[in-house]
């Protein structure tokens, strides 16, 4: 499967999608959902490796097993949920626990440097989201003169706010 002429390899394309996925993860679920879907498709579509080889590589990685297990345990815990809207949202928010290990640890061609760059993109995305939230809160504070704009429910514009479902 040839992806695009400007990408030299599947690994390079996958690295780009994973990097964008973790970069936008703190901002909006719309972009990360599309990128996550692409990552799942790329996991299953690979002319060079079978899915069995990928699962074997995942099973040999303790971090991947832990992350995927946490997601599956969470799925099992929500089976008896009565609020399906909340349960679905909760599973969607935790989906990176499943997608990231599938994308990163199933590929034998990822280098340690690429893993570190993905981590740097994740950190950058969180830092940008945090700075943006503080700037927005500071502007609101100038208008409203209320310290509450710096509290979690008002401060967090992008980062997950599951607490709002109960407030």
Coordinates of C-alpha atoms in Angstrom, one line a residue:
X1 CA 0.0 0.0 0.0
X2 CA 1.6 3.2 -1.1
X3 CA 0.5 6.0 1.1
X4 CA 1.9 9.2 -0.6
X5 CA 4.9 10.1 -2.6
X6 CA 6.1 12.6 -0.1
X7 CA 6.4 9.9 2.6
X8 CA 9.4 7.7 2.2
X9 CA 7.9 4.8 4.2
X10 CA 4.9 3.6 6.1
X11 CA 6.9 4.2 9.3
X12 CA 7.4 7.8 8.5
X13 CA 3.6 8.3 7.8
X14 CA 2.7 6.4 11.0
X15 CA 5.1 8.5 13.0
X16 CA 3.5 11.6 11.6
X17 CA 0.0 10.5 12.5
X18 CA 1.0 9.3 16.0
X19 CA 2.8 12.6 16.6
X20 CA -0.2 14.6 15.5
X21 CA -2.5 12.3 17.6
X22 CA -0.7 12.9 20.8
X23 CA -0.2 16.6 20.0
X24 CA -3.9 17.3 19.6
X25 CA -5.0 14.9 22.3
X26 CA -5.4 17.5 25.0
X27 CA -7.3 20.0 22.7
X28 CA -10.2 18.3 21.0
X29 CA -11.6 14.9 20.7
X30 CA -12.7 15.6 17.1
X31 CA -9.2 15.7 15.6
X32 CA -7.8 13.0 17.8
X33 CA -10.8 10.7 17.0
X34 CA -10.1 11.0 13.3
X35 CA -6.3 10.4 13.8
X36 CA -7.1 7.6 16.2
X37 CA -9.3 5.9 13.6
X38 CA -6.5 6.3 11.0
X39 CA -4.0 4.6 13.5
X40 CA -6.4 1.7 14.0
X41 CA -6.8 1.2 10.3
X42 CA -3.0 1.4 9.8
X43 CA -2.6 -1.2 12.5
X44 CA -4.7 -3.7 10.5
X45 CA -3.5 -2.7 7.1
X46 CA 0.1 -3.6 6.6
X47 CA 1.5 -5.4 3.7
X48 CA 4.9 -6.2 5.4
X49 CA 3.6 -7.7 8.6
X50 CA 0.8 -9.9 9.8
X51 CA -1.5 -8.9 12.7
X52 CA -0.2 -12.0 14.5
X53 CA 3.4 -10.6 14.4
X54 CA 2.1 -7.3 15.7
X55 CA 0.2 -8.9 18.6
X56 CA 3.3 -10.9 19.4
X57 CA 5.4 -7.8 19.6
X58 CA 2.7 -6.1 21.8
X59 CA 2.5 -9.1 24.2
X60 CA 6.3 -8.8 24.7
X61 CA 6.1 -5.2 25.8
X62 CA 5.1 -4.7 29.5
X63 CA 4.0 -1.1 29.0
X64 CA 1.7 -2.0 26.1
X65 CA 0.2 -4.9 28.1
X66 CA -0.4 -2.6 31.1
X67 CA -2.0 0.1 29.1
X68 CA -4.3 -2.2 27.1
X69 CA -5.2 -4.1 30.2
X70 CA -6.2 -0.9 32.0
X71 CA -8.5 0.0 29.1
X72 CA -10.0 -3.5 29.0
X73 CA -10.6 -3.5 32.8
X74 CA -12.3 -0.2 32.4
X75 CA -14.5 -1.6 29.7
X76 CA -15.5 -4.5 31.9
X77 CA -16.2 -2.1 34.8
X78 CA -18.6 -0.1 32.7
X79 CA -20.6 -3.0 31.4
X80 CA -23.1 -2.6 34.2
X81 CA -23.3 1.2 33.8
X82 CA -26.8 2.6 33.7
X83 CA -25.7 6.0 32.3
X84 CA -24.6 4.9 28.8
X85 CA -23.8 8.4 27.6
X86 CA -21.3 8.9 30.5
X87 CA -19.9 5.4 30.0
X88 CA -19.4 6.0 26.2
X89 CA -17.7 9.3 26.9
X90 CA -15.5 7.8 29.5
X91 CA -14.4 5.0 27.2
X92 CA -13.8 7.5 24.4
X93 CA -11.6 9.7 26.7
X94 CA -9.6 6.6 27.7
X95 CA -9.2 5.3 24.1
X96 CA -5.6 6.5 23.9
X97 CA -4.8 3.8 26.4
X98 CA -5.6 1.3 23.6
X99 CA -4.7 3.2 20.5
X100 CA -1.2 4.5 21.4
X101 CA 0.2 1.0 22.4
X102 CA -1.3 -0.5 19.2
X103 CA 0.3 2.2 17.1
X104 CA 3.7 2.5 18.8
X105 CA 4.6 -1.0 20.2
X106 CA 3.3 -3.1 17.3
X107 CA 5.7 -1.4 14.8
X108 CA 9.2 -2.9 14.7
X109 CA 10.5 -0.1 12.6
X110 CA 10.0 2.7 15.3
X111 CA 13.3 3.8 16.7
X112 CA 14.0 5.0 20.2
X113 CA 14.5 8.5 18.9
X114 CA 11.0 8.4 17.3
X115 CA 9.5 7.2 20.6
X116 CA 11.1 10.2 22.4
X117 CA 9.8 12.6 19.7
X118 CA 6.3 11.2 20.2
X119 CA 6.6 11.8 23.9
X120 CA 7.9 15.3 23.2
X121 CA 4.9 16.0 21.0
X122 CA 2.6 14.8 23.8
X123 CA 4.3 17.0 26.3
X124 CA 4.2 20.0 23.9
X125 CA 0.4 19.5 23.3
X126 CA -0.3 19.4 27.0
X127 CA 1.9 22.5 27.6
X128 CA 0.2 24.4 24.8
X129 CA -3.2 23.5 26.2
X130 CA -2.2 24.5 29.7
X131 CA -0.8 27.9 28.5
X132 CA -3.9 28.6 26.4
X133 CA -6.2 27.8 29.4
X134 CA -4.2 30.1 31.7
X135 CA -4.3 32.9 29.1
X136 CA -8.0 32.5 28.7
X137 CA -8.6 32.5 32.4
X138 CA -6.4 35.6 32.9
X139 CA -8.4 37.5 30.3
X140 CA -11.6 36.4 32.0
X141 CA -10.2 37.5 35.3
X142 CA -9.5 40.9 34.0
X143 CA -13.2 41.2 32.9
X144 CA -14.9 39.4 35.8
X145 CA -12.5 40.0 38.7
X146 CA -13.4 36.6 40.0
X147 CA -10.7 34.1 41.2
X148 CA -13.1 31.3 40.2
X149 CA -11.9 31.5 36.6
X150 CA -8.7 29.8 37.8
X151 CA -10.6 26.8 39.3
X152 CA -10.8 23.5 37.4
X153 CA -14.2 23.7 35.8
X154 CA -13.6 27.2 34.5
X155 CA -9.9 26.9 33.8
X156 CA -9.9 23.7 31.8
X157 CA -11.2 24.6 28.3
X158 CA -9.6 21.7 26.5
X159 CA -8.4 19.2 29.0
X160 CA -10.9 16.6 30.2
X161 CA -13.7 17.8 32.4
X162 CA -15.6 14.7 33.4
X163 CA -16.5 16.4 36.6
X164 CA -18.9 18.7 34.7
X165 CA -21.1 15.8 34.1
X166 CA -21.8 15.6 37.8
X167 CA -21.9 19.3 38.6

